[in-house]
Short mmCIF file of C-alpha atoms in Angstrom, two decimals:
data_model
loop_
_atom_site.label_atom_id
_atom_site.label_comp_id
_atom_site.label_asym_id
_atom_site.label_seq_id
_atom_site.Cartn_x
_atom_site.Cartn_y
_atom_site.Cartn_z
CA MET A 18 0.06 0.34 0.16
CA THR A 19 1.52 3.45 -1.25
CA THR A 20 1.17 6.00 1.11
CA GLN A 21 -0.55 9.25 -0.66
CA LEU A 22 1.22 12.43 0.08
CA VAL A 23 -0.77 15.89 -0.09
CA LYS A 24 0.52 19.42 0.37
CA CYS A 25 -0.32 20.64 3.57
CA PRO A 26 -3.25 23.82 2.78
CA GLU A 27 -1.35 25.78 5.66
CA CYS A 28 2.55 26.03 4.82
CA GLY A 29 2.87 23.94 1.70
CA LYS A 30 5.10 20.98 3.14
CA SER A 31 4.23 17.46 2.41
CA ALA A 32 2.07 15.71 4.63
CA ARG A 33 0.74 12.02 4.74
CA PHE A 34 -2.71 11.53 4.24
CA ASP A 35 -3.63 8.67 5.92
CA SER A 36 -4.44 7.54 9.34
CA SER A 37 -0.99 7.65 10.74
CA ASN A 38 -1.05 11.79 10.57
CA LYS A 39 -3.71 12.74 12.88
CA PHE A 40 -3.70 16.32 11.90
CA ARG A 41 -4.41 15.49 7.99
CA PRO A 42 -4.50 16.93 5.54
CA PHE A 43 -2.09 19.76 7.46
CA CYS A 44 1.73 18.29 8.11
CA SER A 45 1.34 18.99 12.11
CA GLU A 46 -1.03 20.27 14.91
CA ARG A 47 0.45 24.23 14.61
CA CYS A 48 -0.62 24.51 10.51
CA LYS A 49 -4.18 23.18 11.89
CA LEU A 50 -4.40 25.78 14.82
CA LEU A 51 -3.59 28.35 12.59
CA ASP A 52 -6.35 27.32 9.90
CA LEU A 53 -8.91 27.17 12.39
CA GLY A 54 -7.82 30.25 13.99
CA ALA A 55 -8.01 31.66 10.30
CA TRP A 56 -11.51 30.64 10.41
CA ALA A 57 -12.53 31.78 13.70
CA ASN A 58 -11.33 35.46 13.19
CA GLU A 59 -13.10 34.85 9.42
CA SER A 60 -10.03 35.47 7.61
CA TYR A 61 -11.91 33.36 5.07
CA SER A 62 -15.38 33.62 3.62
CA VAL A 63 -17.41 31.89 1.08
CA PRO A 64 -18.62 34.14 -1.92
CA GLY A 65 -22.69 34.90 -1.85
CA GLU A 66 -24.88 37.40 -0.75
CA ASP A 67 -24.92 39.31 2.53
CA ALA A 68 -27.24 37.35 5.05
CA ASP A 69 -30.10 39.50 6.72
CA THR A 70 -29.46 38.73 10.56
CA GLU A 71 -32.68 40.02 11.86
CA LEU A 72 -35.32 37.33 12.83
CA MET A 73 -38.67 39.05 11.98
CA SER A 74 -41.56 37.51 13.93
CA GLU A 75 -43.28 35.97 10.76
CA ASP A 76 -40.26 33.68 10.51
CA ILE A 77 -40.61 32.05 13.72
CA PRO A 78 -42.56 28.97 13.19
CA LYS A 79 -46.04 29.05 15.01
CA ASN A 80 -47.08 26.37 17.64
CA GLN A 81 -48.69 23.24 15.82
CA ASN A 82 -50.32 21.90 18.85
#
């Protein structure tokens, strides 16, 4: 069985993409946490329309009882 190597999305180093690498697809815990921090800081985004965050009373489901 050959080991698949992938490029770490954070630093670009080669990383094993199998069960022996518990941080996959990252090469290390550091790279995994850096990526998580970037998501938490909203450094990454998915393109799309801005969401309306105000909840209107008509958006709340009526009690079905």
